[in-house]
Amino acid sequence: MTTKHSDVHQYIESTFGSDIKSLKNIRKFYEETLKKKQTLEQQLSVVTTEVPTKIEEALSSAKSSLEKVIEVQKSKDSLTIQASECLEKCAPPVERFQQSVSRVNEIEKYISYMKWITKIEETSGEIQQSILSDSMKDACIIFKELVNYHTELVNHGTNCCNLTGFLKKMILFWYDILKDKLSKELDAILKLINWPFISAPGPHTISKSANGQDKQMPSPFTAPDPACTLESIIGNLLNIQLPKILLQENSDEATGGSCSDNRAPSSNGAKDEYDQLLLPFQHLLRPLKKRFRYHFSGSKQTNDIRKPEWYLAQILNWIGHHSGFLEHTIQPILDKHEHGHIDALVIFTQGLLQLVVSKLANDMEEIIYYDDVFSHVVDEVLMFDRELRSAYNIPDMVLKIYGPLIVFSQPTCMKKWLTIERLFAVERLDALLSSDDAWKSKFELSDIDDVDEMKTPECAESFVSMLLAITDRYKNLPSMQEQIQFLDLQLLLLDDFRIRLTQVFRSFANNHCDDTITSILNAAYYVTVVLQEWADNIFFLELKYQKDKNNNLSTTSSVVPNSLLNLGESSKATASTSEHSTDDTVFEPMVVLYERIYNEGVERIGQLILAEFKARSRPYLNDQWLALPPAEEQVTLIVSRSACGMLEVLQDRLYLFQQRLCTMLFTQLWRWVAEAVDIYLFSEMVLENHFNEGGALQLQFDITRNLFPLFGPYTGKPENYFKRLKETCHLLNLHLGNALLLKEVFEEMRNQSDDYDVKTRSDPVAVLAEMGIHLLTPSNARNILNRRVDWTSN
């Protein structure tokens, strides 16, 4: 009851509140409450009368549905029993039927199997009949169908091993017969055209006889037409070319003998790549293989490991002698027989390269123990590879797979090559830096102006040339992993050269006028420019991507042999700087280190120039700026005598380093000097002296007519680099009226509250900007104005 009374009390309080006048609505409140009571009583009556009726109807419907479900369940159990009885009765017939179907399927497999055997035997018979009737073209076409049977069975994943084995033996049987027969015919026709062309380039084409168009094979009564016969035989050989899977089987079943001789030792037991060539090219290359083995194997004098250029030159001669015939005679035949995707010269060269790789790999077991012989072999092979690319346009992918450089990709050869490259590079670097002309430019004595803006010393140019030569040697290696090893070697050499430059620079640090100092800075800048150009090359971008992919940025030693890491602890510091984001270039750490050399060097030279300038500027700083006569008393203005010494030093030093430093470094130097002189004179002379009218005018004349022109040869507007002095002279030489007005502005601002600088800073800045003063702050401008002693201060 307490809760109900509380609710009623709150309801009345919320309705009438504390205002007594609201009681006039009490009748309306009573009527609304009465209506609510009647509504609630009516709803309660409906619930007590209608709800029980609806509940009874729902329960009745539920009982009816439950009875129906029970009836359906009984029907389902009855049907299940009937179905089980029916299945039991049908089980024996079904089992007999399944057995019959299984036997039928098995018989169909036997029939299909026999059909395949029949088809194979019939096709084999057709091949035999075509051979007996001397129709080699038909025999080769039918043989191709036999090969297609095998391909179809293999592609469908048949489990009939005996069938595929029988078909494979049948194919290889006829393959040997057809190949031997066509080989004899091809050998006969090649003799007619004097193949191979050993001593001189062969003809580009073979002339056809008048009646040769209608003949595919020579008749017994007429001389054979070489052109038509060659085309027919090559076409037949292309038709009997085995697919790779059958070629593998045939190679595995063949005896060792000649095949083992053709296999490149670097293949580690892989099947003979020579057998993978198209059959026509195997026969075209056969006499050349015999000649190559005769001259460059065994105890022949031409088989000398110290003379690799002999067999490499022989291979190049053979390619050159046969290129015309291959392009104009063999290539059209390939195009006609649906082998246009094959380049005759490329596949011919591929076969010859296998001879080179086999020969080089066999000799390498002995060559690797002799540094001079190994170096000579590397040079000759690189020249051979370069000749193939430039003279015969052999694709890069072919040379990466079949070229002789794959022999040097073996770990032992690669380690040997890197070691020799490093030793030679270090010796070359020692010789370059110890030369008398190491720090002289090759164009130093030239009479032509601006012939060498870089002023690069000989040692830097030779060092970059050496790095470029290393790049040319390794850029065509088959694998990027080997290329990255050479790249890391180049980075080590760059770091070694940087250390040497730093050591020489420190040894001459006390004599900044020595030519060696500026040559070192020019060398560092030249190397930086070259590395930045190289970094944008697609070749180095690919190597950078590969290094990032292999997570080799953290340390150089991860890909370079330990024997190469003898350049000192600095290489470790260099490697640590390589831990940059992948957005950096591959030479970015080195560029930063070389930039540090010439930036610090330029700053040091600038400091020494500034020190001399300061020493000679003491009289100028202490000049009598208060006692100079006004302008009307001077006939003409001349430079202050006390300023001649410091201006002379500045002019001499700038001219000296202009002749010695490259354009970019000298620009960096004179800008640094200009900024330092501007700050020095402003702080040490202007802010430490007072000026009368004549002193201000003399200062302006010294600065604008004598100091600025010293930098005129280097820039069109030297005053832009002395903004403090320029604006100071402008303030000191204001007309009296403008000066007084400006001082009034400063005086008003000073008389304001202490937080003036925060609230009204824009006012003095705007006033100074209108007068052309942009760098000096209002406080500095007020201080400079107060330096004029002949202006009346308020």
PDB file of C-alpha atoms in Angstrom, residues 563-767:
ATOM      1  CA  SER A 563      87.300 -14.861 -48.988  1.00  0.00           C
ATOM      2  CA  LEU A 564      85.965 -11.571 -50.342  1.00  0.00           C
ATOM      3  CA  LEU A 565      85.286 -10.009 -46.943  1.00  0.00           C
ATOM      4  CA  ASN A 566      88.848  -8.839 -46.284  1.00  0.00           C
ATOM      5  CA  LEU A 567      88.363  -5.152 -46.907  1.00  0.00           C
ATOM      6  CA  GLY A 568      88.107  -4.190 -43.239  1.00  0.00           C
ATOM      7  CA  GLU A 569      85.482  -3.465 -40.671  1.00  0.00           C
ATOM      8  CA  SER A 570      84.166  -0.588 -42.784  1.00  0.00           C
ATOM      9  CA  SER A 571      82.399  -3.032 -45.033  1.00  0.00           C
ATOM     10  CA  LYS A 572      80.334  -4.136 -42.041  1.00  0.00           C
ATOM     11  CA  ALA A 573      79.356  -0.551 -41.375  1.00  0.00           C
ATOM     12  CA  THR A 574      78.436  -0.191 -45.004  1.00  0.00           C
ATOM     13  CA  ALA A 575      76.323  -3.308 -44.837  1.00  0.00           C
ATOM     14  CA  SER A 576      74.472  -1.942 -41.827  1.00  0.00           C
ATOM     15  CA  THR A 577      73.588   1.181 -43.779  1.00  0.00           C
ATOM     16  CA  SER A 578      71.985  -1.061 -46.375  1.00  0.00           C
ATOM     17  CA  GLU A 579      69.070  -1.782 -44.081  1.00  0.00           C
ATOM     18  CA  HIS A 580      66.834   0.725 -45.813  1.00  0.00           C
ATOM     19  CA  SER A 581      63.347   0.431 -47.150  1.00  0.00           C
ATOM     20  CA  THR A 582      62.739  -1.305 -50.424  1.00  0.00           C
ATOM     21  CA  ASP A 583      62.131   2.094 -52.029  1.00  0.00           C
ATOM     22  CA  ASP A 584      65.883   2.822 -51.913  1.00  0.00           C
ATOM     23  CA  THR A 585      68.077   1.998 -54.857  1.00  0.00           C
ATOM     24  CA  VAL A 586      70.730  -0.678 -54.692  1.00  0.00           C
ATOM     25  CA  PHE A 587      73.481   1.983 -54.507  1.00  0.00           C
ATOM     26  CA  GLU A 588      71.675   4.287 -52.078  1.00  0.00           C
ATOM     27  CA  PRO A 589      73.880   3.494 -49.027  1.00  0.00           C
ATOM     28  CA  MET A 590      77.029   4.141 -51.056  1.00  0.00           C
ATOM     29  CA  VAL A 591      75.636   7.359 -52.514  1.00  0.00           C
ATOM     30  CA  VAL A 592      74.990   8.646 -48.986  1.00  0.00           C
ATOM     31  CA  LEU A 593      78.564   7.865 -47.914  1.00  0.00           C
ATOM     32  CA  TYR A 594      80.127   9.506 -50.967  1.00  0.00           C
ATOM     33  CA  GLU A 595      77.889  12.557 -50.590  1.00  0.00           C
ATOM     34  CA  ARG A 596      79.153  12.890 -47.042  1.00  0.00           C
ATOM     35  CA  ILE A 597      82.740  13.077 -48.334  1.00  0.00           C
ATOM     36  CA  TYR A 598      82.274  16.008 -50.687  1.00  0.00           C
ATOM     37  CA  ASN A 599      79.697  17.799 -48.517  1.00  0.00           C
ATOM     38  CA  GLU A 600      82.031  17.769 -45.533  1.00  0.00           C
ATOM     39  CA  GLY A 601      84.972  18.676 -47.766  1.00  0.00           C
ATOM     40  CA  VAL A 602      83.190  21.661 -49.309  1.00  0.00           C
ATOM     41  CA  GLU A 603      82.136  22.856 -45.871  1.00  0.00           C
ATOM     42  CA  ARG A 604      85.690  22.524 -44.560  1.00  0.00           C
ATOM     43  CA  ILE A 605      87.082  24.531 -47.491  1.00  0.00           C
ATOM     44  CA  GLY A 606      84.392  27.131 -46.925  1.00  0.00           C
ATOM     45  CA  GLN A 607      85.304  27.383 -43.248  1.00  0.00           C
ATOM     46  CA  LEU A 608      88.972  27.891 -44.118  1.00  0.00           C
ATOM     47  CA  ILE A 609      88.071  30.589 -46.639  1.00  0.00           C
ATOM     48  CA  LEU A 610      85.841  32.227 -44.040  1.00  0.00           C
ATOM     49  CA  ALA A 611      88.653  32.076 -41.469  1.00  0.00           C
ATOM     50  CA  GLU A 612      90.993  33.918 -43.847  1.00  0.00           C
ATOM     51  CA  PHE A 613      88.231  36.392 -44.630  1.00  0.00           C
ATOM     52  CA  LYS A 614      87.668  37.042 -40.944  1.00  0.00           C
ATOM     53  CA  ALA A 615      91.384  37.531 -40.327  1.00  0.00           C
ATOM     54  CA  ARG A 616      91.630  40.152 -43.087  1.00  0.00           C
ATOM     55  CA  SER A 617      88.368  41.849 -42.135  1.00  0.00           C
ATOM     56  CA  ARG A 618      89.432  43.111 -38.685  1.00  0.00           C
ATOM     57  CA  PRO A 619      90.384  46.611 -39.911  1.00  0.00           C
ATOM     58  CA  TYR A 620      87.089  46.880 -41.762  1.00  0.00           C
ATOM     59  CA  LEU A 621      85.103  45.943 -38.684  1.00  0.00           C
ATOM     60  CA  ASN A 622      86.853  48.643 -36.629  1.00  0.00           C
ATOM     61  CA  ASP A 623      86.654  51.384 -39.265  1.00  0.00           C
ATOM     62  CA  GLN A 624      85.458  54.887 -38.285  1.00  0.00           C
ATOM     63  CA  TRP A 625      81.903  54.586 -39.515  1.00  0.00           C
ATOM     64  CA  LEU A 626      80.833  57.539 -37.372  1.00  0.00           C
ATOM     65  CA  ALA A 627      83.363  59.967 -38.791  1.00  0.00           C
ATOM     66  CA  LEU A 628      83.001  59.512 -42.539  1.00  0.00           C
ATOM     67  CA  PRO A 629      82.043  62.655 -44.483  1.00  0.00           C
ATOM     68  CA  PRO A 630      78.531  62.896 -45.969  1.00  0.00           C
ATOM     69  CA  ALA A 631      77.860  62.288 -49.636  1.00  0.00           C
ATOM     70  CA  GLU A 632      77.811  65.945 -50.666  1.00  0.00           C
ATOM     71  CA  GLU A 633      81.357  66.379 -49.385  1.00  0.00           C
ATOM     72  CA  GLN A 634      82.715  63.425 -51.435  1.00  0.00           C
ATOM     73  CA  VAL A 635      83.547  63.879 -55.095  1.00  0.00           C
ATOM     74  CA  THR A 636      83.200  60.180 -55.816  1.00  0.00           C
ATOM     75  CA  LEU A 637      82.902  57.062 -53.719  1.00  0.00           C
ATOM     76  CA  ILE A 638      85.670  54.446 -53.714  1.00  0.00           C
ATOM     77  CA  VAL A 639      85.955  51.159 -51.919  1.00  0.00           C
ATOM     78  CA  SER A 640      87.089  51.361 -48.323  1.00  0.00           C
ATOM     79  CA  ARG A 641      90.794  50.784 -47.957  1.00  0.00           C
ATOM     80  CA  SER A 642      90.198  48.515 -44.992  1.00  0.00           C
ATOM     81  CA  ALA A 643      87.949  46.280 -47.136  1.00  0.00           C
ATOM     82  CA  CYS A 644      90.526  45.627 -49.852  1.00  0.00           C
ATOM     83  CA  GLY A 645      92.293  42.856 -47.974  1.00  0.00           C
ATOM     84  CA  MET A 646      89.220  40.818 -47.198  1.00  0.00           C
ATOM     85  CA  LEU A 647      87.769  41.306 -50.684  1.00  0.00           C
ATOM     86  CA  GLU A 648      91.085  40.271 -52.225  1.00  0.00           C
ATOM     87  CA  VAL A 649      91.161  37.058 -50.191  1.00  0.00           C
ATOM     88  CA  LEU A 650      87.607  36.292 -51.172  1.00  0.00           C
ATOM     89  CA  GLN A 651      88.235  36.926 -54.857  1.00  0.00           C
ATOM     90  CA  ASP A 652      91.470  34.908 -54.964  1.00  0.00           C
ATOM     91  CA  ARG A 653      90.050  31.910 -53.149  1.00  0.00           C
ATOM     92  CA  LEU A 654      86.869  31.791 -55.199  1.00  0.00           C
ATOM     93  CA  TYR A 655      88.816  32.013 -58.436  1.00  0.00           C
ATOM     94  CA  LEU A 656      91.244  29.332 -57.243  1.00  0.00           C
ATOM     95  CA  PHE A 657      88.532  26.827 -56.364  1.00  0.00           C
ATOM     96  CA  GLN A 658      86.529  27.642 -59.456  1.00  0.00           C
ATOM     97  CA  GLN A 659      89.460  26.331 -61.472  1.00  0.00           C
ATOM     98  CA  ARG A 660      89.834  23.214 -59.340  1.00  0.00           C
ATOM     99  CA  LEU A 661      86.350  22.130 -58.314  1.00  0.00           C
ATOM    100  CA  CYS A 662      83.704  20.786 -60.626  1.00  0.00           C
ATOM    101  CA  THR A 663      80.831  23.118 -61.429  1.00  0.00           C
ATOM    102  CA  MET A 664      78.317  21.637 -58.982  1.00  0.00           C
ATOM    103  CA  LEU A 665      80.727  21.537 -56.039  1.00  0.00           C
ATOM    104  CA  PHE A 666      81.993  25.040 -56.687  1.00  0.00           C
ATOM    105  CA  THR A 667      78.404  26.307 -56.825  1.00  0.00           C
ATOM    106  CA  GLN A 668      77.808  24.620 -53.483  1.00  0.00           C
ATOM    107  CA  LEU A 669      81.019  26.236 -52.139  1.00  0.00           C
ATOM    108  CA  TRP A 670      80.392  29.852 -53.205  1.00  0.00           C
ATOM    109  CA  ARG A 671      76.811  29.706 -51.949  1.00  0.00           C
ATOM    110  CA  TRP A 672      78.046  28.466 -48.591  1.00  0.00           C
ATOM    111  CA  VAL A 673      80.693  31.206 -48.485  1.00  0.00           C
ATOM    112  CA  ALA A 674      78.175  33.882 -49.480  1.00  0.00           C
ATOM    113  CA  GLU A 675      75.791  32.826 -46.731  1.00  0.00           C
ATOM    114  CA  ALA A 676      78.613  32.709 -44.160  1.00  0.00           C
ATOM    115  CA  VAL A 677      79.967  36.155 -45.170  1.00  0.00           C
ATOM    116  CA  ASP A 678      76.473  37.621 -45.053  1.00  0.00           C
ATOM    117  CA  ILE A 679      75.906  36.312 -41.523  1.00  0.00           C
ATOM    118  CA  TYR A 680      79.386  37.300 -40.352  1.00  0.00           C
ATOM    119  CA  LEU A 681      79.338  40.914 -41.587  1.00  0.00           C
ATOM    120  CA  PHE A 682      75.803  41.409 -40.350  1.00  0.00           C
ATOM    121  CA  SER A 683      76.487  40.128 -36.844  1.00  0.00           C
ATOM    122  CA  GLU A 684      80.096  41.231 -36.334  1.00  0.00           C
ATOM    123  CA  MET A 685      80.163  44.540 -38.213  1.00  0.00           C
ATOM    124  CA  VAL A 686      76.668  45.951 -38.653  1.00  0.00           C
ATOM    125  CA  LEU A 687      75.327  45.102 -35.212  1.00  0.00           C
ATOM    126  CA  GLU A 688      78.561  46.141 -33.492  1.00  0.00           C
ATOM    127  CA  ASN A 689      78.960  49.631 -35.027  1.00  0.00           C
ATOM    128  CA  HIS A 690      77.087  52.907 -35.426  1.00  0.00           C
ATOM    129  CA  PHE A 691      76.896  54.810 -38.685  1.00  0.00           C
ATOM    130  CA  ASN A 692      76.443  58.352 -39.746  1.00  0.00           C
ATOM    131  CA  GLU A 693      75.129  59.286 -43.177  1.00  0.00           C
ATOM    132  CA  GLY A 694      78.530  58.966 -44.821  1.00  0.00           C
ATOM    133  CA  GLY A 695      79.251  55.654 -43.080  1.00  0.00           C
ATOM    134  CA  ALA A 696      75.928  54.155 -44.180  1.00  0.00           C
ATOM    135  CA  LEU A 697      76.520  55.295 -47.740  1.00  0.00           C
ATOM    136  CA  GLN A 698      80.072  53.912 -47.735  1.00  0.00           C
ATOM    137  CA  LEU A 699      78.850  50.572 -46.393  1.00  0.00           C
ATOM    138  CA  GLN A 700      76.248  50.383 -49.138  1.00  0.00           C
ATOM    139  CA  PHE A 701      78.876  51.193 -51.762  1.00  0.00           C
ATOM    140  CA  ASP A 702      81.300  48.563 -50.415  1.00  0.00           C
ATOM    141  CA  ILE A 703      78.622  45.897 -50.327  1.00  0.00           C
ATOM    142  CA  THR A 704      76.670  46.563 -53.515  1.00  0.00           C
ATOM    143  CA  ARG A 705      79.495  47.775 -55.769  1.00  0.00           C
ATOM    144  CA  ASN A 706      82.383  45.634 -54.524  1.00  0.00           C
ATOM    145  CA  LEU A 707      81.218  42.580 -52.559  1.00  0.00           C
ATOM    146  CA  PHE A 708      78.277  41.652 -54.770  1.00  0.00           C
ATOM    147  CA  PRO A 709      80.275  41.903 -58.055  1.00  0.00           C
ATOM    148  CA  LEU A 710      82.743  39.325 -56.701  1.00  0.00           C
ATOM    149  CA  PHE A 711      79.950  36.761 -57.045  1.00  0.00           C
ATOM    150  CA  GLY A 712      78.636  38.179 -60.308  1.00  0.00           C
ATOM    151  CA  PRO A 713      80.504  35.646 -62.507  1.00  0.00           C
ATOM    152  CA  TYR A 714      78.711  32.822 -60.709  1.00  0.00           C
ATOM    153  CA  THR A 715      75.134  34.102 -60.618  1.00  0.00           C
ATOM    154  CA  GLY A 716      73.019  36.735 -62.303  1.00  0.00           C
ATOM    155  CA  LYS A 717      71.695  38.145 -59.021  1.00  0.00           C
ATOM    156  CA  PRO A 718      74.351  37.879 -56.308  1.00  0.00           C
ATOM    157  CA  GLU A 719      72.391  40.196 -53.987  1.00  0.00           C
ATOM    158  CA  ASN A 720      69.898  37.371 -53.426  1.00  0.00           C
ATOM    159  CA  TYR A 721      72.581  35.507 -51.459  1.00  0.00           C
ATOM    160  CA  PHE A 722      73.325  38.506 -49.161  1.00  0.00           C
ATOM    161  CA  LYS A 723      69.810  39.363 -48.055  1.00  0.00           C
ATOM    162  CA  ARG A 724      70.828  40.494 -44.565  1.00  0.00           C
ATOM    163  CA  LEU A 725      73.427  42.955 -45.860  1.00  0.00           C
ATOM    164  CA  LYS A 726      71.155  44.073 -48.682  1.00  0.00           C
ATOM    165  CA  GLU A 727      68.255  44.832 -46.343  1.00  0.00           C
ATOM    166  CA  THR A 728      70.624  46.413 -43.795  1.00  0.00           C
ATOM    167  CA  CYS A 729      71.990  48.835 -46.395  1.00  0.00           C
ATOM    168  CA  HIS A 730      68.446  49.645 -47.438  1.00  0.00           C
ATOM    169  CA  LEU A 731      67.441  50.501 -43.854  1.00  0.00           C
ATOM    170  CA  LEU A 732      70.588  52.485 -43.066  1.00  0.00           C
ATOM    171  CA  ASN A 733      70.169  54.614 -46.203  1.00  0.00           C
ATOM    172  CA  LEU A 734      66.476  55.389 -45.879  1.00  0.00           C
ATOM    173  CA  HIS A 735      65.358  58.969 -46.409  1.00  0.00           C
ATOM    174  CA  LEU A 736      64.946  60.801 -43.187  1.00  0.00           C
ATOM    175  CA  GLY A 737      61.177  60.972 -43.415  1.00  0.00           C
ATOM    176  CA  ASN A 738      60.731  57.245 -44.065  1.00  0.00           C
ATOM    177  CA  ALA A 739      63.163  56.404 -41.308  1.00  0.00           C
ATOM    178  CA  LEU A 740      61.340  58.562 -38.784  1.00  0.00           C
ATOM    179  CA  LEU A 741      57.969  57.102 -39.720  1.00  0.00           C
ATOM    180  CA  LEU A 742      59.335  53.571 -39.362  1.00  0.00           C
ATOM    181  CA  LYS A 743      60.842  54.422 -35.976  1.00  0.00           C
ATOM    182  CA  GLU A 744      57.484  55.786 -34.863  1.00  0.00           C
ATOM    183  CA  VAL A 745      55.880  52.439 -35.740  1.00  0.00           C
ATOM    184  CA  PHE A 746      58.498  50.608 -33.702  1.00  0.00           C
ATOM    185  CA  GLU A 747      58.127  53.068 -30.820  1.00  0.00           C
ATOM    186  CA  GLU A 748      54.342  52.663 -30.717  1.00  0.00           C
ATOM    187  CA  MET A 749      54.665  48.919 -30.687  1.00  0.00           C
ATOM    188  CA  ARG A 750      57.202  49.037 -27.870  1.00  0.00           C
ATOM    189  CA  ASN A 751      54.890  51.204 -25.750  1.00  0.00           C
ATOM    190  CA  GLN A 752      52.082  48.619 -25.967  1.00  0.00           C
ATOM    191  CA  SER A 753      51.525  45.757 -23.540  1.00  0.00           C
ATOM    192  CA  ASP A 754      54.087  43.085 -22.894  1.00  0.00           C
ATOM    193  CA  ASP A 755      52.251  40.592 -25.134  1.00  0.00           C
ATOM    194  CA  TYR A 756      52.658  42.869 -28.152  1.00  0.00           C
ATOM    195  CA  ASP A 757      54.779  40.373 -30.066  1.00  0.00           C
ATOM    196  CA  VAL A 758      51.909  37.915 -30.025  1.00  0.00           C
ATOM    197  CA  LYS A 759      49.001  40.235 -30.703  1.00  0.00           C
ATOM    198  CA  THR A 760      50.334  42.725 -33.252  1.00  0.00           C
ATOM    199  CA  ARG A 761      53.234  40.930 -34.918  1.00  0.00           C
ATOM    200  CA  SER A 762      51.663  41.254 -38.368  1.00  0.00           C
ATOM    201  CA  ASP A 763      51.793  45.075 -38.294  1.00  0.00           C
ATOM    202  CA  PRO A 764      55.598  45.545 -38.333  1.00  0.00           C
ATOM    203  CA  VAL A 765      56.058  42.660 -40.702  1.00  0.00           C
ATOM    204  CA  ALA A 766      53.611  44.239 -43.160  1.00  0.00           C
ATOM    205  CA  VAL A 767      55.295  47.634 -42.885  1.00  0.00           C
TER     206      VAL A 767
END
